[in-house]
XYZ file of C-alpha atoms in Angstrom:
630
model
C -10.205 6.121 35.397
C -8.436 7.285 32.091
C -9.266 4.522 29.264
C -6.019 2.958 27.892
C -7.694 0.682 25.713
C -5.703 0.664 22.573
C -8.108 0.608 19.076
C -6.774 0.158 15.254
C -8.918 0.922 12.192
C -10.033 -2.525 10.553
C -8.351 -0.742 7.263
C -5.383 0.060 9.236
C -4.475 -3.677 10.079
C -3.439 -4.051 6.013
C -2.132 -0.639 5.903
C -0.024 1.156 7.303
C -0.393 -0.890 10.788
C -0.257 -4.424 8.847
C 1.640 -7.498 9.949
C 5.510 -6.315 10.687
C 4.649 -2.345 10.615
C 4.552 0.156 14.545
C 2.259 2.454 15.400
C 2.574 4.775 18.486
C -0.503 5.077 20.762
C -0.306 7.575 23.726
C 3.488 7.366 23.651
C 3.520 3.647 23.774
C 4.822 1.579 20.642
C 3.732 -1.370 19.618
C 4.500 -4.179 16.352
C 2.033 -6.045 14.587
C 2.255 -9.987 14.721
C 2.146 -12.652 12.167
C -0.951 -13.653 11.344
C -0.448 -16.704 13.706
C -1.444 -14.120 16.394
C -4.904 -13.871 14.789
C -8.062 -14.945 16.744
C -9.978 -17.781 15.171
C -13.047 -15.105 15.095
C -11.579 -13.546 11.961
C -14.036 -12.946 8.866
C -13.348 -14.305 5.563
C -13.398 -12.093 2.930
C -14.711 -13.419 -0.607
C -12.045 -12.644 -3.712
C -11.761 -15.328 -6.093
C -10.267 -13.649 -8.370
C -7.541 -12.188 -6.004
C -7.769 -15.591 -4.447
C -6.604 -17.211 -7.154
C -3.749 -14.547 -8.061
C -1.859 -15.004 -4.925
C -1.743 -18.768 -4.563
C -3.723 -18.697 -1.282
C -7.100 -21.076 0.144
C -8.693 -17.668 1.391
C -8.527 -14.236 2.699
C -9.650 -12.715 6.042
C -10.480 -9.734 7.819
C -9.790 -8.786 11.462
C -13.676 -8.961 13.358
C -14.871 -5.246 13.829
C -16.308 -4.163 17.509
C -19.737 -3.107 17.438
C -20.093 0.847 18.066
C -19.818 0.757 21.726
C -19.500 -2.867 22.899
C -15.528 -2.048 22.704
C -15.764 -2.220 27.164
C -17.362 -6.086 26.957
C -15.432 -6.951 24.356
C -12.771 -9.395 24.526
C -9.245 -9.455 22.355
C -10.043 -10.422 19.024
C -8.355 -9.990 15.720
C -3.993 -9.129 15.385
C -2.265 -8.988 18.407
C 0.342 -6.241 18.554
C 3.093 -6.260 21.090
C 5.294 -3.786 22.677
C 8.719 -2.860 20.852
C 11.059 -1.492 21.094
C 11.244 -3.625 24.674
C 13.893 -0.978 25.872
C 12.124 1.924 27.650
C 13.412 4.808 29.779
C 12.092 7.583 32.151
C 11.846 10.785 31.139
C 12.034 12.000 34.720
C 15.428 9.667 36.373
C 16.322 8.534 32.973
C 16.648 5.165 34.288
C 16.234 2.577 31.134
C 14.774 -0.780 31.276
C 14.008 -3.963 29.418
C 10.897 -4.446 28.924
C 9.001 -8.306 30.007
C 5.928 -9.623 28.761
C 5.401 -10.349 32.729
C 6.014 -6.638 33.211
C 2.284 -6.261 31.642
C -0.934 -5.203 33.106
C -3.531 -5.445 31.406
C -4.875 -1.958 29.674
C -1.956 -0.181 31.739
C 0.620 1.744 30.605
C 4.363 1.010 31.646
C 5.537 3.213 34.682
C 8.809 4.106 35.788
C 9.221 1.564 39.574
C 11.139 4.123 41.227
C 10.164 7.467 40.364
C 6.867 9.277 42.514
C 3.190 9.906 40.681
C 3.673 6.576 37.891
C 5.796 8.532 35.323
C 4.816 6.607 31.962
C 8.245 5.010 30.269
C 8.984 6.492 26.521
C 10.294 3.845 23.870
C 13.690 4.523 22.808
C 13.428 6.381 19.591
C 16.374 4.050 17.310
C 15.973 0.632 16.680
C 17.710 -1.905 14.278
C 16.590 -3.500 10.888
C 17.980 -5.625 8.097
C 17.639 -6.201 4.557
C 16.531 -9.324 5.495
C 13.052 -7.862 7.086
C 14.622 -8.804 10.859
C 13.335 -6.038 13.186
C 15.321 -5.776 17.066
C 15.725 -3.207 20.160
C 19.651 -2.141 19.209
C 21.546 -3.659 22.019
C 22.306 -0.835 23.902
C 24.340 -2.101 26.641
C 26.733 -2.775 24.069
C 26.842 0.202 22.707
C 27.444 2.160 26.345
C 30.690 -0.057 26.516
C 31.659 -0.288 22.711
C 33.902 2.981 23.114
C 35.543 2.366 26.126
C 39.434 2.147 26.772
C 39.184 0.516 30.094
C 39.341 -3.126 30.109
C 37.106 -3.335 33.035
C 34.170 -1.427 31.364
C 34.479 -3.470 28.109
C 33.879 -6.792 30.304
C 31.208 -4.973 32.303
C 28.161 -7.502 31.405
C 25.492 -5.536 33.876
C 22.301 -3.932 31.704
C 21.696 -1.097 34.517
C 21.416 1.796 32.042
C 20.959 5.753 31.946
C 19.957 7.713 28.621
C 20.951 11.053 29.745
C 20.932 14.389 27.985
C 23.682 16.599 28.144
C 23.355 20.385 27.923
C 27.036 20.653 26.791
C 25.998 19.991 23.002
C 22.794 18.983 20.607
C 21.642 17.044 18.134
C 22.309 13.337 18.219
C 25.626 14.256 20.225
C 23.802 15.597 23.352
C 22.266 12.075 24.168
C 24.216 9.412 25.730
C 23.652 5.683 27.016
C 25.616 5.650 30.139
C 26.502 2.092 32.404
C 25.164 3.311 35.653
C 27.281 0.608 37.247
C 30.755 0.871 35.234
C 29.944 4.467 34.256
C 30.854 3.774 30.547
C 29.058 5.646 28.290
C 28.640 6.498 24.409
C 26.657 9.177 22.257
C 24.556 8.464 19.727
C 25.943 11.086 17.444
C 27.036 9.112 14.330
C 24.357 6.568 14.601
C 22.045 7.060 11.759
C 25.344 6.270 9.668
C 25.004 3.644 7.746
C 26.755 0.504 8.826
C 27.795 2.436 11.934
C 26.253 -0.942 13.356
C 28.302 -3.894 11.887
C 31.556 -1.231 11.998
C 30.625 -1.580 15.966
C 30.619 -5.071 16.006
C 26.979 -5.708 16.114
C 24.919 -8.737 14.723
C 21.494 -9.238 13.127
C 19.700 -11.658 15.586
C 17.230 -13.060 12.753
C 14.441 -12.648 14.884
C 11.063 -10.438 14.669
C 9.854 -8.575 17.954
C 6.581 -10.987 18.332
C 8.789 -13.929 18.383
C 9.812 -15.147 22.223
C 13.208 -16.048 23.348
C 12.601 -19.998 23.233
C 11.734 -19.608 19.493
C 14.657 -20.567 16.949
C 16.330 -17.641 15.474
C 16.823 -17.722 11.561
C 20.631 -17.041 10.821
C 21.125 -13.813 8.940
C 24.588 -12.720 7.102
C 22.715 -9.046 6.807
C 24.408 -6.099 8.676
C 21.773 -4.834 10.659
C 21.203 -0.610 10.326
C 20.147 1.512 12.730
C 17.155 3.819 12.113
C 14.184 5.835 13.950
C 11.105 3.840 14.783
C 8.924 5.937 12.466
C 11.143 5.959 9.750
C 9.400 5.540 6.223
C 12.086 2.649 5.181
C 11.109 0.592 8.581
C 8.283 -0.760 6.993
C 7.163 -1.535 3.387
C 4.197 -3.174 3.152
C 3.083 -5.520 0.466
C -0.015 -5.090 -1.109
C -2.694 -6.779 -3.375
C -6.233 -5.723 -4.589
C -9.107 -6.063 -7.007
C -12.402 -4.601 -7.354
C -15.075 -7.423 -7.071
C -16.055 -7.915 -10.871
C -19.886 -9.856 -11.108
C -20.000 -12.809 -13.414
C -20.789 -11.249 -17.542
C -24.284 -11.301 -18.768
C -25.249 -14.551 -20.512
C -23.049 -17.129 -18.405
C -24.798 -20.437 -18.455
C -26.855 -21.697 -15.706
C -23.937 -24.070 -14.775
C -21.771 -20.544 -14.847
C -23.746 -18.560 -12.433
C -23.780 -22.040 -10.216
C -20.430 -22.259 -10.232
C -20.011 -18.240 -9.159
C -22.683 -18.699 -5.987
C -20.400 -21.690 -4.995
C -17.806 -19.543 -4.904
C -19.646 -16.451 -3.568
C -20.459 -18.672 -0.422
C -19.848 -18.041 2.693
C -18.002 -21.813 3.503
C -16.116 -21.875 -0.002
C -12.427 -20.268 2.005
C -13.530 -22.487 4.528
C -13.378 -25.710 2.295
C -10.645 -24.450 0.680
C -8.604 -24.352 3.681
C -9.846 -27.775 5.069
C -7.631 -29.232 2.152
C -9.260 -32.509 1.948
C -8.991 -32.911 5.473
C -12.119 -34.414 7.965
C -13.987 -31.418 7.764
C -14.189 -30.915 3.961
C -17.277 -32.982 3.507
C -18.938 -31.279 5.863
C -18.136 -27.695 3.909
C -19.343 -29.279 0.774
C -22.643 -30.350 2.278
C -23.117 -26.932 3.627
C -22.699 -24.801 0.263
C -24.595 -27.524 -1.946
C -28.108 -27.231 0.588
C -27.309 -23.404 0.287
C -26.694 -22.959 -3.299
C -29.009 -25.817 -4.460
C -26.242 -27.638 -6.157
C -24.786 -31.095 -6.083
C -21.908 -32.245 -3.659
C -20.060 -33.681 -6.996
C -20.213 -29.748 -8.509
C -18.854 -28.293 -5.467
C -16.121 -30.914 -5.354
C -15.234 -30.307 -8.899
C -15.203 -26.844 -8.853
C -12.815 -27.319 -5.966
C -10.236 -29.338 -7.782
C -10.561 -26.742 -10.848
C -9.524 -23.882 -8.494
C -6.824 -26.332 -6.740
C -5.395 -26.644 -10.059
C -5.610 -23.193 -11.129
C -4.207 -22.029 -7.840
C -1.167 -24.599 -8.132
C -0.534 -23.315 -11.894
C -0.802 -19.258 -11.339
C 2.830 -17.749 -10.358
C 3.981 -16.005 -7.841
C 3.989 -12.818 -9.796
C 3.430 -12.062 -13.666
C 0.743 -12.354 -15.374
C -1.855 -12.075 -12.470
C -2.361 -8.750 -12.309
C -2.823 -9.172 -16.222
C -5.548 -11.069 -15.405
C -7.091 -8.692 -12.921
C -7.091 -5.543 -14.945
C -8.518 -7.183 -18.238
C -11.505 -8.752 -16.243
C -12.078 -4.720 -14.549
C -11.305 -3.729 -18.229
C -14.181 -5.476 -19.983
C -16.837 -4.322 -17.502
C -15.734 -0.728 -17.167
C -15.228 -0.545 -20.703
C -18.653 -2.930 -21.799
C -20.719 -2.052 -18.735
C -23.794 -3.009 -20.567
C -21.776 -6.373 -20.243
C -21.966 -6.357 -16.530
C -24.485 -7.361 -14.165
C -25.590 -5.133 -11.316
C -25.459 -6.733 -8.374
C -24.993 -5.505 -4.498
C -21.329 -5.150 -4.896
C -21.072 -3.502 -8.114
C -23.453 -1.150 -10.256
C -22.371 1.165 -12.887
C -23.627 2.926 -16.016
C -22.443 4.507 -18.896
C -23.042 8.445 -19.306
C -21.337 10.971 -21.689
C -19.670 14.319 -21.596
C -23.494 15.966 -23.369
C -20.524 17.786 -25.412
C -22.575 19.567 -29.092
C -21.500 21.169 -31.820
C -22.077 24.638 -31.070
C -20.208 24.367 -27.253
C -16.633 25.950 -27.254
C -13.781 23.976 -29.188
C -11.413 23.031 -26.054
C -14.832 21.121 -24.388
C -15.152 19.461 -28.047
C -11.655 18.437 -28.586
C -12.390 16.871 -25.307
C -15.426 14.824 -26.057
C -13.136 13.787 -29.496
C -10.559 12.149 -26.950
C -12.178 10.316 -25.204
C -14.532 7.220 -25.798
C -16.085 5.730 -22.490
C -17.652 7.712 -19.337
C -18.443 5.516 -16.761
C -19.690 6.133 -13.653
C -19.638 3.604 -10.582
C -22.468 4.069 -8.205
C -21.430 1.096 -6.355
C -18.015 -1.268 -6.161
C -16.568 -3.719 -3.811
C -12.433 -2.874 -3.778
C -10.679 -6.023 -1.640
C -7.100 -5.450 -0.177
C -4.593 -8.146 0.833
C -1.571 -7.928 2.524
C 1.045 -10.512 1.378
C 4.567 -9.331 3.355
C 6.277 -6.763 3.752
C 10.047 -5.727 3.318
C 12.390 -3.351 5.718
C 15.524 -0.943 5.180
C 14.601 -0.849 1.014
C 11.596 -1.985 -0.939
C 11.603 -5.503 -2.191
C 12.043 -6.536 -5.511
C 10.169 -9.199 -7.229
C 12.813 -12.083 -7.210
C 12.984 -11.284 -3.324
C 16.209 -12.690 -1.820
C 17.894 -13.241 -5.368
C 17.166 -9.903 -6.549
C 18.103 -6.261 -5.149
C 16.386 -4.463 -2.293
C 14.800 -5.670 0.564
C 13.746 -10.029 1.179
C 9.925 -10.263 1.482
C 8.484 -11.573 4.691
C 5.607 -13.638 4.353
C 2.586 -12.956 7.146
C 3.235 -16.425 8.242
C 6.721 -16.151 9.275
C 6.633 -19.853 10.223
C 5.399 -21.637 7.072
C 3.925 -21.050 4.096
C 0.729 -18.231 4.281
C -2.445 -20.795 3.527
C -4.254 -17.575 3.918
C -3.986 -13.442 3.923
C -5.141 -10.518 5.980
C -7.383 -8.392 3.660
C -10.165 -5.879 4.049
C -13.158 -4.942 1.877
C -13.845 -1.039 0.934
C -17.078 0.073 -0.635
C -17.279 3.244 -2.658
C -18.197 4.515 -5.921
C -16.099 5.943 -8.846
C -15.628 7.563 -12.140
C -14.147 5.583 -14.992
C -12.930 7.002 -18.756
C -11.429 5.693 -21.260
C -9.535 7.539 -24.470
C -10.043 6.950 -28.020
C -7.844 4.404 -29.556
C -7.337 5.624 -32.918
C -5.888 9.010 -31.553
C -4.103 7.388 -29.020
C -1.951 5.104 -31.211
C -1.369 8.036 -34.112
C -0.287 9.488 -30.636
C 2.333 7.417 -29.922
C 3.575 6.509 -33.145
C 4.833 10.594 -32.839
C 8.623 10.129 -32.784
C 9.079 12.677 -30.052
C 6.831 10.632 -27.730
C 8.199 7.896 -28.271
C 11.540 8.972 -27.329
C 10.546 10.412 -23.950
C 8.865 7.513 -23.176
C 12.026 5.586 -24.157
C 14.064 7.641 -21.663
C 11.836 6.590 -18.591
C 11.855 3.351 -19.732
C 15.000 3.220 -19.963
C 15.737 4.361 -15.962
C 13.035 1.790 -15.314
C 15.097 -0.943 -16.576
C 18.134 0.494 -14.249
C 15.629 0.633 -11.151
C 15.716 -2.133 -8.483
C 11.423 -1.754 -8.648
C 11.877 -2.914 -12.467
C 10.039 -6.073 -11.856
C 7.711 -5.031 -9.465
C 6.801 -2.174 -12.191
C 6.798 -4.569 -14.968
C 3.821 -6.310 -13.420
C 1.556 -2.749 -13.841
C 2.793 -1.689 -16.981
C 3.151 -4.948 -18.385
C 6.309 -5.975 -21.117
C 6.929 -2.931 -22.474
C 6.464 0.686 -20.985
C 3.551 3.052 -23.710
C 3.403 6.449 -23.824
C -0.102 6.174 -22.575
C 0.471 4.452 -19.611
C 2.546 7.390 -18.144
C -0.179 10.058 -20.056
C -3.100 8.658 -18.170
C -0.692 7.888 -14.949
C -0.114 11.869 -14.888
C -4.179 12.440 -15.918
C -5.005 9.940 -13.062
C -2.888 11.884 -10.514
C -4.228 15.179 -12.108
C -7.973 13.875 -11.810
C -7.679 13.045 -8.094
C -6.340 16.486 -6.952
C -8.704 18.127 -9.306
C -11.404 16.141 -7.238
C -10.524 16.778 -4.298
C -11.378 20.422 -4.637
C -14.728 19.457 -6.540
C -16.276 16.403 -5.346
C -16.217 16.988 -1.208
C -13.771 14.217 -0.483
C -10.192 14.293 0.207
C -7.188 13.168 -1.891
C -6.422 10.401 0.699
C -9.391 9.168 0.228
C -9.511 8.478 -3.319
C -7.597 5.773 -5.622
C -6.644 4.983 -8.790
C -6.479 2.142 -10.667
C -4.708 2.498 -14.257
C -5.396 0.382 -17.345
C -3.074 1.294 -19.879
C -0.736 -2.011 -19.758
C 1.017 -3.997 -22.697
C -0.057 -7.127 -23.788
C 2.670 -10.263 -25.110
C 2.294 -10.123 -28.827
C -0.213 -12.997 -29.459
C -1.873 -13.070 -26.323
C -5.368 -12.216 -27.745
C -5.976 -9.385 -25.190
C -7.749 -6.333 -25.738
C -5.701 -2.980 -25.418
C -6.483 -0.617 -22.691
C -6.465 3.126 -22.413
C -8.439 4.320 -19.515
C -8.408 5.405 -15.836
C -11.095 4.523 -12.750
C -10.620 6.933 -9.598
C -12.433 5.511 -6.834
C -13.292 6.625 -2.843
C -10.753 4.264 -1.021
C -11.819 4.668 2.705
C -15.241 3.157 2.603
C -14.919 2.933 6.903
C -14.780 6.877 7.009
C -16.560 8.897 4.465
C -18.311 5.741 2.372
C -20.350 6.627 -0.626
C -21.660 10.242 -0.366
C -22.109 10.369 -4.017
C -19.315 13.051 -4.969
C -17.900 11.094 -7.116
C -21.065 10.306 -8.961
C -22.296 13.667 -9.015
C -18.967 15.006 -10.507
C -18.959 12.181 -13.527
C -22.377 13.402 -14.927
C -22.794 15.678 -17.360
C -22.129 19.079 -17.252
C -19.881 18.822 -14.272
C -17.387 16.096 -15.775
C -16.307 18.128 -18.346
C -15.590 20.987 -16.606
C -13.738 19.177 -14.017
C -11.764 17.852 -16.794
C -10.510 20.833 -18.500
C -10.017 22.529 -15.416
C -7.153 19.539 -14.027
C -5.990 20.298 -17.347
C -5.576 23.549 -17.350
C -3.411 23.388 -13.694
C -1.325 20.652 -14.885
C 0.200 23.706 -17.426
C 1.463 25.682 -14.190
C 3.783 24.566 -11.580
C 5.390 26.519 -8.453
C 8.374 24.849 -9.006
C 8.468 25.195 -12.916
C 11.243 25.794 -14.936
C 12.613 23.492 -12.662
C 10.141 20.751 -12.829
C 9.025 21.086 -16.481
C 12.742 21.041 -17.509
C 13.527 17.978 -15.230
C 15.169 14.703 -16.984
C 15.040 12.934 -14.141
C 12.837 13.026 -10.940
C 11.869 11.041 -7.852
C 13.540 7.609 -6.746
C 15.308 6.225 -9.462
C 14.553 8.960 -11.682
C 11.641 7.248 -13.104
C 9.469 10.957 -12.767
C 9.941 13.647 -15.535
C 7.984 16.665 -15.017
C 6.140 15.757 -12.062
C 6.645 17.344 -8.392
C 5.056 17.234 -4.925
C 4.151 21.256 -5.801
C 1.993 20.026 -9.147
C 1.163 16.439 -9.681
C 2.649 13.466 -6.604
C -0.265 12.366 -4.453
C -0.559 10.799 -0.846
C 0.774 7.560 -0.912
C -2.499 5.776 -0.216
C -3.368 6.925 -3.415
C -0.804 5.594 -6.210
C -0.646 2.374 -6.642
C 3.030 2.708 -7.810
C 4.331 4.834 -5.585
C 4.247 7.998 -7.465
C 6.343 6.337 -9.716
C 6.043 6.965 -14.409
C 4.797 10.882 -14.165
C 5.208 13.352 -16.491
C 3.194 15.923 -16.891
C 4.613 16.643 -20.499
C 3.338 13.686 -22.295
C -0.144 15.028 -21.102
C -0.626 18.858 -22.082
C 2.845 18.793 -24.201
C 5.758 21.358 -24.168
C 7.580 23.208 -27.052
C 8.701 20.021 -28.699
C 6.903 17.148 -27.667
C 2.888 17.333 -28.257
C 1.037 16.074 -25.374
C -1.848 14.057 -25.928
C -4.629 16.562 -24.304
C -2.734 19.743 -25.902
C -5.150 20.752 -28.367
C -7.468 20.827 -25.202
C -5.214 23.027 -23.373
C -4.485 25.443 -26.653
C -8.437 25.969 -27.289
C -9.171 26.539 -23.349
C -6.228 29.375 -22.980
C -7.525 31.105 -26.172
C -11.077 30.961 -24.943
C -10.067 32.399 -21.719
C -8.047 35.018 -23.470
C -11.252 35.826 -25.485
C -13.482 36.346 -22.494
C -10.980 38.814 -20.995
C -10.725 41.000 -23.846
C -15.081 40.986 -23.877
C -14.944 42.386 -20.788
């Protein structure tokens, strides 16, 4: 007998099959639920500090099968259910709606009156809103919405064809047809926008995982029409933060207070809320860390504190990046422990090697490399039809839907990645005579400028900080420039590596350090792990090579003039010199959505100097040399 048994990545439940998002299995199409779908068997996952960011008690993790137990294992983890719910033959063309009674248990749907079980296809359109409501388009109204004949407009029977006629193509050639009435309608015209509401159609305010008896949430949106695996069905939500060990020297009470946390019951306590089983949690992690129930309990009103005073958004990821800051930049000031281990290394650049690998050592000031981190990712909503802003409702784009549709999410789905990575970091002094450079600081001023204009401005804001620097958008570009370099040199793919930029503005007064640096890590710790590319390629001699090789290919592009020319590029124009053909990455790779690139500000152009020039200049001229030797 075939196996039908349906299996999802643990990754994949955060992204890109999180709560709200399809994926297509074997022609079948299924929706994630809310995470009130979630067996009680799923894992917590330990991130204070992301904890803390997002307001939550806790994260957790869908429970993996074992290699080969999936056949005597039972459903655990999301539940994902069938949408759209209207289906049709591909042999009779017969349509039908779809019942959760209709199931069988690892079976796919079959067409009732057709010979041999023909499998039903889901219908390829669907409807969203701006308001993140997902529904089948009601497509019994839209076989009757273009009829003249009073009869077929009051025809209320949902016996439907879709039929294909050979007569045209394109959208035009498929119809819904009333097999009863024989009314029918094409769907040419129906990727229109607001071909919906101009048809008379409503947004039902429901999601698919919601049943028929549950209350439906009145929505003012006009729903659109668009393909199930469109890109703008789903836009996912997400959080992360690489697990950062307590600093060397923290006082025993310190380290006490970071094993309570570190324990296993903490997101447990956390989410009994002071409820009957709280002093039972408390028991539990003072035997196991060898603490007192009266520290555990107030630790746990200093976190309920600091949870109830961080904000939704705004400074938090401030206070991610400058705690990842400190021990990529200080790792001396780091403790190894199972979940992170790094060490500092060097270029091994001297004074008689060529001038462009010199000019490179002068650059930069930290090499890092990461032989072991923890990476944690949370999925907090997601948004449909546009990507959400910040201010969600009040602001433009797309609302946010929480994973709890039903109240307010006491905890998140998330997943933990191992890998390993290489970190740098730029010299300040150069970079700041940098930017003071008044034809850097006008470029920069242009982007920031179609920031401002951008519906993503506050969602931006929150990575780059107040104010937009030159040298975030350099080492952006560098970043993107390092991973596709790597991906030739190191053995693993650019999907599978991430980046993680520190190059954000501080509030004048705040005290914080400034940043200038860049950490690409292996992001799909389930499939390739730690096969210590990454390492290999940050020691000395190889780093520098790698280097001044990404920066010698960010000079050429198949799409240049065009692309080096460009003022404006990508959504919102927020891109200068930056194209799929030289420097945009998968998506699972930028963390803003291959957003602040320019590929100017880093090797320069006839009037604006970039910041690795000199770099570039010395390697051309060397290469130039060598050819004439020989």
């Amino acid at each position: 007998m075939k196996d039908v048994r349906h299996k999802v990545r643990r990754s994949q439940t955060i992204v890109p099959f999180g709560v709200g998002g399809i994926i297509d299995l074997r022609g079948e199409s299924f929706v994630a639920e809310d995470t009130l779908g979630w067996a009680a068997s799923a894992e917590a996952v330990e991130a204070p500090r992301l904890v803390a960011k997002l307001g939550v008690h806790g994260l957790r993790a869908a429970p993996a099968v074992p290699s080969g137990k999936a056949a005597h294992t039972t459903r655990s983890g999301p539940l994902y259910v069938r949408f759209p719910k209207w289906l049709f033959c591909p042999q009779c063309r017969n349509m039908l709606r779809w019942r959760p009674d209709y199931e069988v248990r690892n079976r796919q749907p079959t067409c009732r009156q057709c010979a041999g079980k023909v499998q039903l296809a889901p219908m390829r359109f669907i409807q969203v809103c701006r308001a993140g409501h997902m529904a089948d388009i009601d497509w019994r109204r839209w076989a009757h919405s273009r009829s003249d004949d009073h009869a077929q407009r009051q025809c209320q029977v949902s016996r439907l064809r879709f039929v294909a006629t050979p007569d045209s193509s394109g959208l035009e050639a498929l119809r819904v047809r009333c097999a009863v009435c024989r009314a029918s309608r094409s769907l040419a015209g129906l990727s229109r926008q607001n071909i919906l509401g101009k048809s008379g159609f409503r947004c039902p305010g429901t999601h698919p995982w919601e049943s028929e008896s549950d209350e439906a949430e009145a929505c003012e949106e006009t729903p659109q029409a668009v393909q199930r695996g469109a890109s703008n069905v789903y836009f996912p939500i997400t959080h992360s933060a690489i697990d950062i060990p307590a600093p060397s020297g923290f006082s025993v009470d310190d380290e006490a207070a970071q094993a309570v946390i570190n324990d296993k019951h903490w997101t447990m306590l956390m989410s009994a809320d002071n409820g009957p089983m709280a002093p039972a949690y408390r028991t539990l992690i003072a035997i196991s860390c060898g603490v007192d129930e009266d520290f555990v309990e107030s630790l746990e009103r200093r976190h309920a504190a600091e949870t109830a005073s961080v904000p939704f958004m705004g400074d938090a990821d401030d206070d991610l990046s400058i705690a990842e800051w400190a021990a990529f930049s200080e790792p001396e000031s780091a403790v190894d422990s199972e979940t992170f281990s790094v060490r500092r290394t060097s270029l091994e650049v001297h004074d008689g090697d060529p001038v462009s690998m010199r000019e490179l050592a002068a650059r930069l000031s930290t090499v890092v490399v990461a032989h072991r981190i923890r990476e944690v990712r949370a999925l907090e909503g997601f948004s449909r039809y546009e990507p959400s802003s910040v201010e969600g409702e009040a602001g433009e784009g797309g609302r946010v839907v929480s994973v709890n549709t039903r109240a307010r999410a006491q905890w998140l789905p998330a997943v933990e990645t191992y890998g390993e990575g290489i970190f740098i970091a730029v010299d300040e002094e150069r970079l700041r005579s940098w930017e003071r450079i008044p034809s850097v600081h006008d470029r920069t001023l242009s982007i920031a400028r179609n920031l401002e204009a951008s519906f993503k401005v506050d969602w931006l804001r929150g990575k780059t900080g107040p104010a937009l620097l030159p040298r975030f958008v350099m080492l952006h570009t560098l970043a993107h420039q390092f991973i596709r370099q790597l991906s030739y040199d190191s053995g693993y793919n650019a999907a599978s590596l991430r980046e993680r930029v520190y190059a954000r503005s501080h509030t004048p007064g705040s005290g914080h350090p400034p940043q200038a640096g860049v950490f690409i890590y292996t992001a799909a710790g389930d499939t390739e792990g730690t096969l210590g590319g990454l390492v290999r390629q940050g020691q000395p001699p190889n780093l520098v090579e790698t280097l001044i090789r990404l920066l010698e290919s960010a000079q050429w592009c198949s799409q240049d003039p065009l692309c080096a020319d460009s003022t404006g590029r990508s959504l919102a124009n927020l891109n200068r010199a930056a194209c799929h053909a030289c420097t945009l990455l998968p998506e699972t790779s930028c963390e803003i959505d291959n957003s602040l690139l320019d590929r100017t500000l880093l090797i320069g152009d006839g009037t604006v100097p970039g910041f690795f020039g000199d770099v570039v200049r010395a390697a051309l001229e060397e290469s130039a040399e060598a050819v004439d030797q020989s």
